[in-house]
PDB file of C-alpha atoms in Angstrom:
ATOM      1  CA  MET V   1     126.137 101.618  87.565  1.00  0.00           C
ATOM      2  CA  ASN V   2     128.049  98.382  87.101  1.00  0.00           C
ATOM      3  CA  ARG V   3     126.616  95.111  88.768  1.00  0.00           C
ATOM      4  CA  ILE V   4     128.635  95.483  92.287  1.00  0.00           C
ATOM      5  CA  GLU V   5     127.204  99.206  92.621  1.00  0.00           C
ATOM      6  CA  ARG V   6     123.916  97.949  91.986  1.00  0.00           C
ATOM      7  CA  ALA V   7     123.818  94.976  94.221  1.00  0.00           C
ATOM      8  CA  ALA V   8     125.184  97.426  97.043  1.00  0.00           C
ATOM      9  CA  ARG V   9     123.137  99.775  96.240  1.00  0.00           C
ATOM     10  CA  ALA V  10     120.055  97.078  96.663  1.00  0.00           C
ATOM     11  CA  TRP V  11     121.833  96.219 100.234  1.00  0.00           C
ATOM     12  CA  ALA V  12     121.098  99.234 101.143  1.00  0.00           C
ATOM     13  CA  ARG V  13     117.429  99.646 100.247  1.00  0.00           C
ATOM     14  CA  ALA V  14     116.585  96.335 101.824  1.00  0.00           C
ATOM     15  CA  GLY V  15     114.499  96.333 105.031  1.00  0.00           C
ATOM     16  CA  LEU V  16     112.428  93.644 106.131  1.00  0.00           C
ATOM     17  CA  GLU V  17     110.237  93.247 102.777  1.00  0.00           C
ATOM     18  CA  ASN V  18     113.387  91.572 101.473  1.00  0.00           C
ATOM     19  CA  ASP V  19     113.710  88.013 101.999  1.00  0.00           C
ATOM     20  CA  PHE V  20     117.316  87.784 102.672  1.00  0.00           C
ATOM     21  CA  VAL V  21     116.918  90.350 105.438  1.00  0.00           C
ATOM     22  CA  PHE V  22     113.655  88.637 106.155  1.00  0.00           C
ATOM     23  CA  SER V  23     114.999  85.358 107.014  1.00  0.00           C
ATOM     24  CA  LYS V  24     117.943  86.780 109.556  1.00  0.00           C
ATOM     25  CA  VAL V  25     115.864  88.545 111.654  1.00  0.00           C
ATOM     26  CA  MET V  26     113.156  86.393 111.421  1.00  0.00           C
ATOM     27  CA  SER V  27     115.782  83.243 112.625  1.00  0.00           C
ATOM     28  CA  ASP V  28     116.071  84.939 115.834  1.00  0.00           C
ATOM     29  CA  PRO V  29     113.333  82.724 117.639  1.00  0.00           C
ATOM     30  CA  ALA V  30     112.555  85.668 120.382  1.00  0.00           C
ATOM     31  CA  ILE V  31     111.888  88.191 117.170  1.00  0.00           C
ATOM     32  CA  CYS V  32     109.973  84.913 115.428  1.00  0.00           C
ATOM     33  CA  LEU V  33     107.528  83.982 118.848  1.00  0.00           C
ATOM     34  CA  ALA V  34     107.161  87.576 118.580  1.00  0.00           C
ATOM     35  CA  VAL V  35     105.945  87.907 114.755  1.00  0.00           C
ATOM     36  CA  ILE V  36     103.796  85.059 115.129  1.00  0.00           C
ATOM     37  CA  ARG V  37     101.854  86.302 118.685  1.00  0.00           C
ATOM     38  CA  SER V  38     101.480  90.153 117.301  1.00  0.00           C
ATOM     39  CA  ILE V  39      99.264  87.968 113.881  1.00  0.00           C
ATOM     40  CA  LEU V  40      97.886  85.322 116.130  1.00  0.00           C
ATOM     41  CA  PRO V  41      97.476  87.105 119.221  1.00  0.00           C
ATOM     42  CA  ASP V  42      94.261  84.513 120.405  1.00  0.00           C
ATOM     43  CA  LEU V  43      96.900  81.579 120.323  1.00  0.00           C
ATOM     44  CA  THR V  44      98.994  80.670 123.602  1.00  0.00           C
ATOM     45  CA  ILE V  45     102.346  79.727 122.549  1.00  0.00           C
ATOM     46  CA  ARG V  46     105.210  79.296 125.138  1.00  0.00           C
ATOM     47  CA  ARG V  47     107.935  78.866 122.866  1.00  0.00           C
ATOM     48  CA  LEU V  48     109.573  78.316 119.771  1.00  0.00           C
ATOM     49  CA  VAL V  49     111.780  75.787 118.044  1.00  0.00           C
ATOM     50  CA  LEU V  50     114.589  77.125 116.451  1.00  0.00           C
ATOM     51  CA  PRO V  51     113.466  78.458 113.258  1.00  0.00           C
ATOM     52  CA  LYS V  52     114.677  77.223 110.066  1.00  0.00           C
ATOM     53  CA  THR V  53     115.317  79.735 107.229  1.00  0.00           C
ATOM     54  CA  GLN V  54     114.731  78.562 103.377  1.00  0.00           C
ATOM     55  CA  GLN V  55     113.722  75.162 104.552  1.00  0.00           C
ATOM     56  CA  GLU V  56     114.021  72.576 101.390  1.00  0.00           C
ATOM     57  CA  VAL V  57     110.789  70.933 100.704  1.00  0.00           C
ATOM     58  CA  ASN V  58     111.273  67.973  98.066  1.00  0.00           C
ATOM     59  CA  PRO V  59     108.981  65.438  99.448  1.00  0.00           C
ATOM     60  CA  THR V  60     109.185  62.699  96.381  1.00  0.00           C
ATOM     61  CA  SER V  61     112.284  62.301  93.799  1.00  0.00           C
ATOM     62  CA  ASP V  62     109.344  63.124  91.209  1.00  0.00           C
ATOM     63  CA  ALA V  63     107.596  65.954  92.853  1.00  0.00           C
ATOM     64  CA  LYS V  64     107.654  69.682  92.297  1.00  0.00           C
ATOM     65  CA  GLY V  65     110.661  70.481  95.457  1.00  0.00           C
ATOM     66  CA  GLY V  66     110.043  74.316  96.895  1.00  0.00           C
ATOM     67  CA  HIS V  67     110.937  75.555 100.092  1.00  0.00           C
ATOM     68  CA  PHE V  68     109.700  77.283 103.466  1.00  0.00           C
ATOM     69  CA  ASP V  69     110.890  81.122 103.936  1.00  0.00           C
ATOM     70  CA  ILE V  70     110.683  80.698 107.525  1.00  0.00           C
ATOM     71  CA  TYR V  71     109.952  77.613 109.173  1.00  0.00           C
ATOM     72  CA  THR V  72     108.859  76.327 113.098  1.00  0.00           C
ATOM     73  CA  THR V  73     107.181  74.674 115.304  1.00  0.00           C
ATOM     74  CA  ASP V  74     105.698  75.515 118.547  1.00  0.00           C
ATOM     75  CA  GLU V  75     105.539  73.089 121.857  1.00  0.00           C
ATOM     76  CA  HIS V  76     102.550  71.376 121.321  1.00  0.00           C
ATOM     77  CA  ASP V  77     104.085  70.803 117.759  1.00  0.00           C
ATOM     78  CA  ASN V  78     102.001  73.237 115.736  1.00  0.00           C
ATOM     79  CA  ARG V  79     103.578  74.091 112.278  1.00  0.00           C
ATOM     80  CA  TYR V  80     104.458  77.621 111.165  1.00  0.00           C
ATOM     81  CA  ASP V  81     105.277  78.606 107.921  1.00  0.00           C
ATOM     82  CA  ILE V  82     105.718  82.421 107.496  1.00  0.00           C
ATOM     83  CA  GLU V  83     106.485  83.892 103.892  1.00  0.00           C
ATOM     84  CA  MET V  84     107.490  87.204 102.206  1.00  0.00           C
ATOM     85  CA  GLN V  85     105.937  88.314  99.601  1.00  0.00           C
ATOM     86  CA  VAL V  86     107.200  91.409  97.233  1.00  0.00           C
ATOM     87  CA  ALA V  87     105.603  90.072  93.709  1.00  0.00           C
ATOM     88  CA  ASP V  88     101.674  89.079  93.291  1.00  0.00           C
ATOM     89  CA  HIS V  89     102.189  86.426  90.974  1.00  0.00           C
ATOM     90  CA  HIS V  90      98.270  85.687  90.870  1.00  0.00           C
ATOM     91  CA  ASN V  91      98.869  82.333  92.509  1.00  0.00           C
ATOM     92  CA  LEU V  92      99.233  82.242  95.712  1.00  0.00           C
ATOM     93  CA  ALA V  93      96.004  81.092  96.664  1.00  0.00           C
ATOM     94  CA  GLN V  94      98.163  77.470  95.424  1.00  0.00           C
ATOM     95  CA  ARG V  95     101.382  77.857  96.104  1.00  0.00           C
ATOM     96  CA  VAL V  96      99.942  78.233  99.770  1.00  0.00           C
ATOM     97  CA  ARG V  97      97.513  74.795  99.211  1.00  0.00           C
ATOM     98  CA  TYR V  98     101.016  73.125  98.131  1.00  0.00           C
ATOM     99  CA  TYR V  99     102.781  75.208 101.510  1.00  0.00           C
ATOM    100  CA  GLN V 100     100.169  73.332 103.348  1.00  0.00           C
ATOM    101  CA  ALA V 101     100.472  69.614 102.008  1.00  0.00           C
ATOM    102  CA  MET V 102     104.021  70.275 102.972  1.00  0.00           C
ATOM    103  CA  ASN V 103     103.083  70.503 106.569  1.00  0.00           C
ATOM    104  CA  ALA V 104     100.467  68.145 106.208  1.00  0.00           C
ATOM    105  CA  LEU V 105     103.322  65.584 106.046  1.00  0.00           C
ATOM    106  CA  ASP V 106     105.643  66.643 108.137  1.00  0.00           C
ATOM    107  CA  ALA V 107     102.586  66.205 110.913  1.00  0.00           C
ATOM    108  CA  TYR V 108     101.694  61.924 110.090  1.00  0.00           C
ATOM    109  CA  ASP V 109     104.062  60.427 111.255  1.00  0.00           C
ATOM    110  CA  LYS V 110     104.114  56.929 110.125  1.00  0.00           C
ATOM    111  CA  GLY V 111     101.385  55.014 111.459  1.00  0.00           C
ATOM    112  CA  ALA V 112      99.929  57.663 113.710  1.00  0.00           C
ATOM    113  CA  ASN V 113      96.525  58.811 114.425  1.00  0.00           C
ATOM    114  CA  TYR V 114      95.239  61.003 111.838  1.00  0.00           C
ATOM    115  CA  HIS V 115      93.588  62.804 115.229  1.00  0.00           C
ATOM    116  CA  ASP V 116      97.773  63.152 116.070  1.00  0.00           C
ATOM    117  CA  ALA V 117      97.885  65.544 113.499  1.00  0.00           C
ATOM    118  CA  ASN V 118      98.710  69.157 115.202  1.00  0.00           C
ATOM    119  CA  ASN V 119      97.796  73.052 113.362  1.00  0.00           C
ATOM    120  CA  SER V 120      99.286  73.844 110.340  1.00  0.00           C
ATOM    121  CA  TYR V 121      99.127  78.245 109.716  1.00  0.00           C
ATOM    122  CA  VAL V 122     100.308  78.974 106.445  1.00  0.00           C
ATOM    123  CA  ILE V 123     101.448  83.184 106.604  1.00  0.00           C
ATOM    124  CA  PHE V 124     101.595  85.283 103.871  1.00  0.00           C
ATOM    125  CA  ILE V 125     103.206  88.896 104.258  1.00  0.00           C
ATOM    126  CA  CYS V 126     102.402  90.606 100.926  1.00  0.00           C
ATOM    127  CA  CYS V 127     103.462  94.337  99.472  1.00  0.00           C
ATOM    128  CA  PHE V 128      99.881  94.329  98.104  1.00  0.00           C
ATOM    129  CA  ASP V 129      96.031  93.556  98.351  1.00  0.00           C
ATOM    130  CA  PRO V 130      96.555  89.404  97.758  1.00  0.00           C
ATOM    131  CA  PHE V 131      92.368  89.762  96.527  1.00  0.00           C
ATOM    132  CA  LYS V 132      91.758  93.442  96.081  1.00  0.00           C
ATOM    133  CA  LEU V 133      89.512  93.710  98.637  1.00  0.00           C
ATOM    134  CA  GLY V 134      90.817  96.681 100.788  1.00  0.00           C
ATOM    135  CA  ALA V 135      91.896  94.802 103.825  1.00  0.00           C
ATOM    136  CA  GLN V 136      94.602  94.466 105.766  1.00  0.00           C
ATOM    137  CA  PHE V 137      94.100  90.401 107.445  1.00  0.00           C
ATOM    138  CA  TYR V 138      92.559  88.050 105.558  1.00  0.00           C
ATOM    139  CA  SER V 139      92.703  84.244 107.048  1.00  0.00           C
ATOM    140  CA  VAL V 140      90.832  80.740 105.597  1.00  0.00           C
ATOM    141  CA  ASN V 141      89.294  78.141 106.754  1.00  0.00           C
ATOM    142  CA  LYS V 142      87.427  75.177 105.619  1.00  0.00           C
ATOM    143  CA  ARG V 143      83.716  75.545 105.196  1.00  0.00           C
ATOM    144  CA  LEU V 144      80.652  73.647 103.587  1.00  0.00           C
ATOM    145  CA  ASN V 145      80.013  75.282 101.292  1.00  0.00           C
ATOM    146  CA  GLU V 146      75.708  74.234 101.527  1.00  0.00           C
ATOM    147  CA  PHE V 147      76.457  75.541 105.407  1.00  0.00           C
ATOM    148  CA  PRO V 148      78.688  78.623 105.519  1.00  0.00           C
ATOM    149  CA  ASP V 149      78.559  79.095 109.184  1.00  0.00           C
ATOM    150  CA  TYR V 150      79.865  75.449 109.535  1.00  0.00           C
ATOM    151  CA  ARG V 151      83.588  75.699 109.921  1.00  0.00           C
ATOM    152  CA  VAL V 152      85.809  72.329 109.219  1.00  0.00           C
ATOM    153  CA  LEU V 153      87.933  71.928 111.905  1.00  0.00           C
ATOM    154  CA  ASP V 154      90.962  70.368 109.851  1.00  0.00           C
ATOM    155  CA  GLY V 155      93.755  72.022 111.299  1.00  0.00           C
ATOM    156  CA  ALA V 156      94.865  74.320 108.561  1.00  0.00           C
ATOM    157  CA  THR V 157      94.565  78.051 108.605  1.00  0.00           C
ATOM    158  CA  ASP V 158      96.142  80.425 105.711  1.00  0.00           C
ATOM    159  CA  ILE V 159      96.127  83.627 106.583  1.00  0.00           C
ATOM    160  CA  TYR V 160      97.169  86.623 104.276  1.00  0.00           C
ATOM    161  CA  LEU V 161      98.914  89.797 105.161  1.00  0.00           C
ATOM    162  CA  ASN V 162      97.898  93.526 103.124  1.00  0.00           C
ATOM    163  CA  ALA V 163     101.020  95.538 104.422  1.00  0.00           C
ATOM    164  CA  THR V 164     100.033  98.156 101.547  1.00  0.00           C
ATOM    165  CA  SER V 165      96.756  99.055 103.343  1.00  0.00           C
ATOM    166  CA  THR V 166      96.461 102.069 105.701  1.00  0.00           C
ATOM    167  CA  ARG V 167      93.500 101.416 107.028  1.00  0.00           C
ATOM    168  CA  HIS V 168      94.765 100.008 110.851  1.00  0.00           C
ATOM    169  CA  GLU V 169      91.978  97.369 111.272  1.00  0.00           C
ATOM    170  CA  VAL V 170      95.005  95.097 112.976  1.00  0.00           C
ATOM    171  CA  PRO V 171      96.507  94.934 116.089  1.00  0.00           C
ATOM    172  CA  SER V 172      99.285  97.848 117.319  1.00  0.00           C
ATOM    173  CA  ARG V 173     101.565  95.268 117.337  1.00  0.00           C
ATOM    174  CA  LEU V 174     100.729  93.663 113.698  1.00  0.00           C
ATOM    175  CA  GLN V 175     100.094  97.047 112.615  1.00  0.00           C
ATOM    176  CA  THR V 176     103.850  97.745 113.279  1.00  0.00           C
ATOM    177  CA  LEU V 177     104.681  94.745 111.216  1.00  0.00           C
ATOM    178  CA  LEU V 178     102.735  96.434 108.600  1.00  0.00           C
ATOM    179  CA  ASP V 179     104.922  99.406 108.543  1.00  0.00           C
ATOM    180  CA  LEU V 180     107.946  98.546 108.695  1.00  0.00           C
ATOM    181  CA  VAL V 181     107.004  96.013 106.172  1.00  0.00           C
ATOM    182  CA  ALA V 182     106.315  98.815 104.174  1.00  0.00           C
ATOM    183  CA  HIS V 183     108.992 101.524 105.229  1.00  0.00           C
ATOM    184  CA  ARG V 184     106.023 103.570 106.817  1.00  0.00           C
ATOM    185  CA  ASP V 185     106.829 105.106 110.149  1.00  0.00           C
ATOM    186  CA  SER V 186     103.574 104.393 112.205  1.00  0.00           C
ATOM    187  CA  GLY V 187     104.219 106.694 114.579  1.00  0.00           C
ATOM    188  CA  GLN V 188     104.543 104.244 117.551  1.00  0.00           C
ATOM    189  CA  ALA V 189     107.246 103.883 119.852  1.00  0.00           C
ATOM    190  CA  ASP V 190     106.407 100.150 121.565  1.00  0.00           C
ATOM    191  CA  GLU V 191     108.597  97.636 122.790  1.00  0.00           C
ATOM    192  CA  PHE V 192     108.104  95.701 119.549  1.00  0.00           C
ATOM    193  CA  GLY V 193     108.528  97.968 117.284  1.00  0.00           C
ATOM    194  CA  ILE V 194     111.910  99.191 118.780  1.00  0.00           C
ATOM    195  CA  LYS V 195     113.194  95.334 119.150  1.00  0.00           C
ATOM    196  CA  LEU V 196     111.997  94.768 115.116  1.00  0.00           C
ATOM    197  CA  LYS V 197     114.173  98.340 114.303  1.00  0.00           C
ATOM    198  CA  GLU V 198     116.862  97.038 116.442  1.00  0.00           C
ATOM    199  CA  LYS V 199     117.278  93.100 114.686  1.00  0.00           C
ATOM    200  CA  ILE V 200     116.957  94.567 111.593  1.00  0.00           C
ATOM    201  CA  ALA V 201     120.132  97.276 112.119  1.00  0.00           C
ATOM    202  CA  ALA V 202     121.907  94.813 113.169  1.00  0.00           C
ATOM    203  CA  VAL V 203     121.525  92.363 109.828  1.00  0.00           C
ATOM    204  CA  LYS V 204     122.102  95.542 107.630  1.00  0.00           C
ATOM    205  CA  HIS V 205     125.930  95.960 109.744  1.00  0.00           C
ATOM    206  CA  ASN V 206     126.875  92.916 109.629  1.00  0.00           C
ATOM    207  CA  LYS V 207     129.421  92.035 107.599  1.00  0.00           C
ATOM    208  CA  GLU V 208     129.313  88.969 106.501  1.00  0.00           C
ATOM    209  CA  TRP V 209     125.781  89.131 105.852  1.00  0.00           C
ATOM    210  CA  ARG V 210     125.827  92.049 103.578  1.00  0.00           C
ATOM    211  CA  ALA V 211     129.078  90.215 101.555  1.00  0.00           C
ATOM    212  CA  ASP V 212     126.611  87.039 101.323  1.00  0.00           C
ATOM    213  CA  PHE V 213     123.908  88.846 100.226  1.00  0.00           C
ATOM    214  CA  MET V 214     126.005  91.008  96.948  1.00  0.00           C
ATOM    215  CA  ARG V 215     127.281  87.168  96.329  1.00  0.00           C
ATOM    216  CA  LEU V 216     123.023  86.373  95.990  1.00  0.00           C
ATOM    217  CA  SER V 217     122.891  89.758  94.157  1.00  0.00           C
ATOM    218  CA  LEU V 218     125.410  89.199  91.565  1.00  0.00           C
ATOM    219  CA  TYR V 219     124.666  85.729  90.807  1.00  0.00           C
ATOM    220  CA  GLU V 220     121.083  86.183  89.651  1.00  0.00           C
ATOM    221  CA  MET V 221     122.247  89.251  87.962  1.00  0.00           C
ATOM    222  CA  ASP V 222     124.688  86.690  86.027  1.00  0.00           C
ATOM    223  CA  HIS V 223     121.763  84.169  86.131  1.00  0.00           C
ATOM    224  CA  GLU V 224     119.106  86.652  84.610  1.00  0.00           C
ATOM    225  CA  TYR V 225     121.331  87.457  81.893  1.00  0.00           C
ATOM    226  CA  GLU V 226     121.921  84.030  81.182  1.00  0.00           C
ATOM    227  CA  LEU V 227     118.337  83.313  80.728  1.00  0.00           C
ATOM    228  CA  LYS V 228     117.893  86.660  79.150  1.00  0.00           C
ATOM    229  CA  GLU V 229     120.455  85.702  76.417  1.00  0.00           C
ATOM    230  CA  ALA V 230     119.286  82.235  75.968  1.00  0.00           C
ATOM    231  CA  THR V 231     115.876  83.033  75.518  1.00  0.00           C
ATOM    232  CA  ASP V 232     116.197  85.640  72.804  1.00  0.00           C
ATOM    233  CA  LYS V 233     118.304  83.222  71.411  1.00  0.00           C
ATOM    234  CA  GLY V 234     115.559  79.627  71.736  1.00  0.00           C
ATOM    235  CA  VAL V 235     113.008  82.359  70.625  1.00  0.00           C
ATOM    236  CA  LYS V 236     114.333  83.606  67.114  1.00  0.00           C
ATOM    237  CA  LYS V 237     115.131  80.047  66.324  1.00  0.00           C
ATOM    238  CA  GLY V 238     111.809  78.900  67.972  1.00  0.00           C
ATOM    239  CA  VAL V 239     109.354  81.197  65.940  1.00  0.00           C
ATOM    240  CA  LYS V 240     111.072  81.035  62.244  1.00  0.00           C
ATOM    241  CA  LYS V 241     110.158  77.218  62.317  1.00  0.00           C
ATOM    242  CA  GLY V 242     107.367  78.330  64.623  1.00  0.00           C
ATOM    243  CA  VAL V 243     104.802  80.051  62.831  1.00  0.00           C
ATOM    244  CA  LYS V 244     105.272  78.008  59.707  1.00  0.00           C
ATOM    245  CA  LEU V 245     104.202  74.308  62.001  1.00  0.00           C
ATOM    246  CA  GLY V 246     101.734  76.304  63.503  1.00  0.00           C
ATOM    247  CA  GLN V 247      99.393  77.359  60.642  1.00  0.00           C
ATOM    248  CA  SER V 248      99.336  73.889  59.859  1.00  0.00           C
ATOM    249  CA  GLN V 249      98.956  72.010  62.546  1.00  0.00           C
ATOM    250  CA  GLY V 250      95.576  73.068  64.786  1.00  0.00           C
ATOM    251  CA  ILE V 251      98.216  73.744  68.134  1.00  0.00           C
ATOM    252  CA  ASN V 252     100.399  76.659  69.013  1.00  0.00           C
ATOM    253  CA  MET V 253     103.397  74.838  67.543  1.00  0.00           C
ATOM    254  CA  THR V 254     105.329  78.749  67.880  1.00  0.00           C
ATOM    255  CA  LEU V 255     105.170  77.977  71.343  1.00  0.00           C
ATOM    256  CA  VAL V 256     106.461  74.415  70.710  1.00  0.00           C
ATOM    257  CA  GLN V 257     109.400  75.890  68.858  1.00  0.00           C
ATOM    258  CA  MET V 258     110.417  78.383  71.710  1.00  0.00           C
ATOM    259  CA  ALA V 259     110.690  75.377  74.198  1.00  0.00           C
ATOM    260  CA  ASP V 260     112.950  73.550  71.637  1.00  0.00           C
ATOM    261  CA  GLY V 261     115.006  76.401  71.319  1.00  0.00           C
ATOM    262  CA  LEU V 262     115.313  76.937  75.096  1.00  0.00           C
ATOM    263  CA  ILE V 263     116.153  73.145  75.423  1.00  0.00           C
ATOM    264  CA  ARG V 264     119.195  73.387  72.875  1.00  0.00           C
ATOM    265  CA  GLN V 265     120.400  76.137  74.544  1.00  0.00           C
ATOM    266  CA  SER V 266     120.956  74.059  77.354  1.00  0.00           C
ATOM    267  CA  LEU V 267     117.640  75.557  79.796  1.00  0.00           C
ATOM    268  CA  SER V 268     116.488  73.435  82.584  1.00  0.00           C
ATOM    269  CA  GLU V 269     113.063  72.367  82.350  1.00  0.00           C
ATOM    270  CA  GLU V 270     111.854  74.344  85.338  1.00  0.00           C
ATOM    271  CA  GLN V 271     114.051  77.589  83.681  1.00  0.00           C
ATOM    272  CA  ILE V 272     111.782  76.458  80.427  1.00  0.00           C
ATOM    273  CA  ILE V 273     108.124  76.369  82.545  1.00  0.00           C
ATOM    274  CA  SER V 274     108.762  79.865  84.939  1.00  0.00           C
ATOM    275  CA  PHE V 275     109.975  81.719  81.224  1.00  0.00           C
ATOM    276  CA  PHE V 276     106.520  80.597  79.659  1.00  0.00           C
ATOM    277  CA  THR V 277     104.901  81.571  82.653  1.00  0.00           C
ATOM    278  CA  ASN V 278     106.084  84.582  83.284  1.00  0.00           C
ATOM    279  CA  VAL V 279     106.621  85.965  79.924  1.00  0.00           C
ATOM    280  CA  MET V 280     104.279  83.850  77.753  1.00  0.00           C
ATOM    281  CA  LYS V 281     101.805  84.444  80.074  1.00  0.00           C
ATOM    282  CA  VAL V 282     100.952  81.008  80.246  1.00  0.00           C
ATOM    283  CA  SER V 283      99.699  78.194  82.739  1.00  0.00           C
ATOM    284  CA  ARG V 284     101.932  75.930  84.408  1.00  0.00           C
ATOM    285  CA  GLU V 285     100.358  72.708  82.371  1.00  0.00           C
ATOM    286  CA  GLN V 286     100.380  74.600  79.327  1.00  0.00           C
ATOM    287  CA  ALA V 287     104.307  75.183  79.358  1.00  0.00           C
ATOM    288  CA  LYS V 288     105.047  71.286  80.337  1.00  0.00           C
ATOM    289  CA  GLY V 289     103.081  70.463  77.280  1.00  0.00           C
ATOM    290  CA  TYR V 290     104.705  72.867  75.243  1.00  0.00           C
ATOM    291  CA  TYR V 291     107.964  71.501  76.950  1.00  0.00           C
ATOM    292  CA  GLN V 292     107.074  68.038  76.756  1.00  0.00           C
ATOM    293  CA  GLN V 293     105.923  68.479  73.163  1.00  0.00           C
ATOM    294  CA  ALA V 294     108.871  69.815  72.597  1.00  0.00           C
ATOM    295  CA  LEU V 295     111.362  67.003  73.172  1.00  0.00           C
ATOM    296  CA  ARG V 296     109.512  64.658  71.230  1.00  0.00           C
ATOM    297  CA  ASN V 297     109.914  66.298  68.058  1.00  0.00           C
TER     298      ASN V 297
END
């Protein structure tokens, strides 16, 4: 199967759990509002600002950047970040903290009183159980360790949804959403589910979006291939030099030399750190240390 066939097959299989399809579906304000209401039924939300998809987040030039899958605000200026997460990289709580911090920066205007900041909701729809506790719905708010019943009202709420669970512990609308994410037949023909299915079908039949998805998929395939090629070359070079040096010095120079090899292959700092965290299974801090040590050598 060639690359174009692989990309076409990926488009045919893509559903609401696919980042691209999810962003297109959720860019519809009515759909986005219905989804948020299904997740947060106790809130009274009348309207949303036009949702932004793949919203760039760059707090400062030297800080880590990123993007929100879906970012919007309501008529009370409450903030909502909704993320679709397919793979478990075991760093979800840290990512949520980062997104809450970005929401907080956005909430405080220069010179404004801290009391003026509105509520912030970071919502992750997961294709796995993020806490391995079997629940469908997890919500997190700050509480005092010494007084667990006392909630700290800082306005931040984290929500994790587990689409893999079939326990039906959530309201029917939210169950419909999770069933669609998990490609399950909910057996429900409610208006919310029909609207979601119609929107997904409209996205999948849009020729321009199909072409965008194909281009993005082909780019990602090329990027993965180039990264693997460069990584293989860098690892071979680095292991040769690194084993010797690592024995004589009290640190793992093999990994430092791997970083050195990847630098010589013109990979960026973020690509190298990503390789160490995802392939070599070290922490981000360790990966940065190996990268910086390689630069000094």
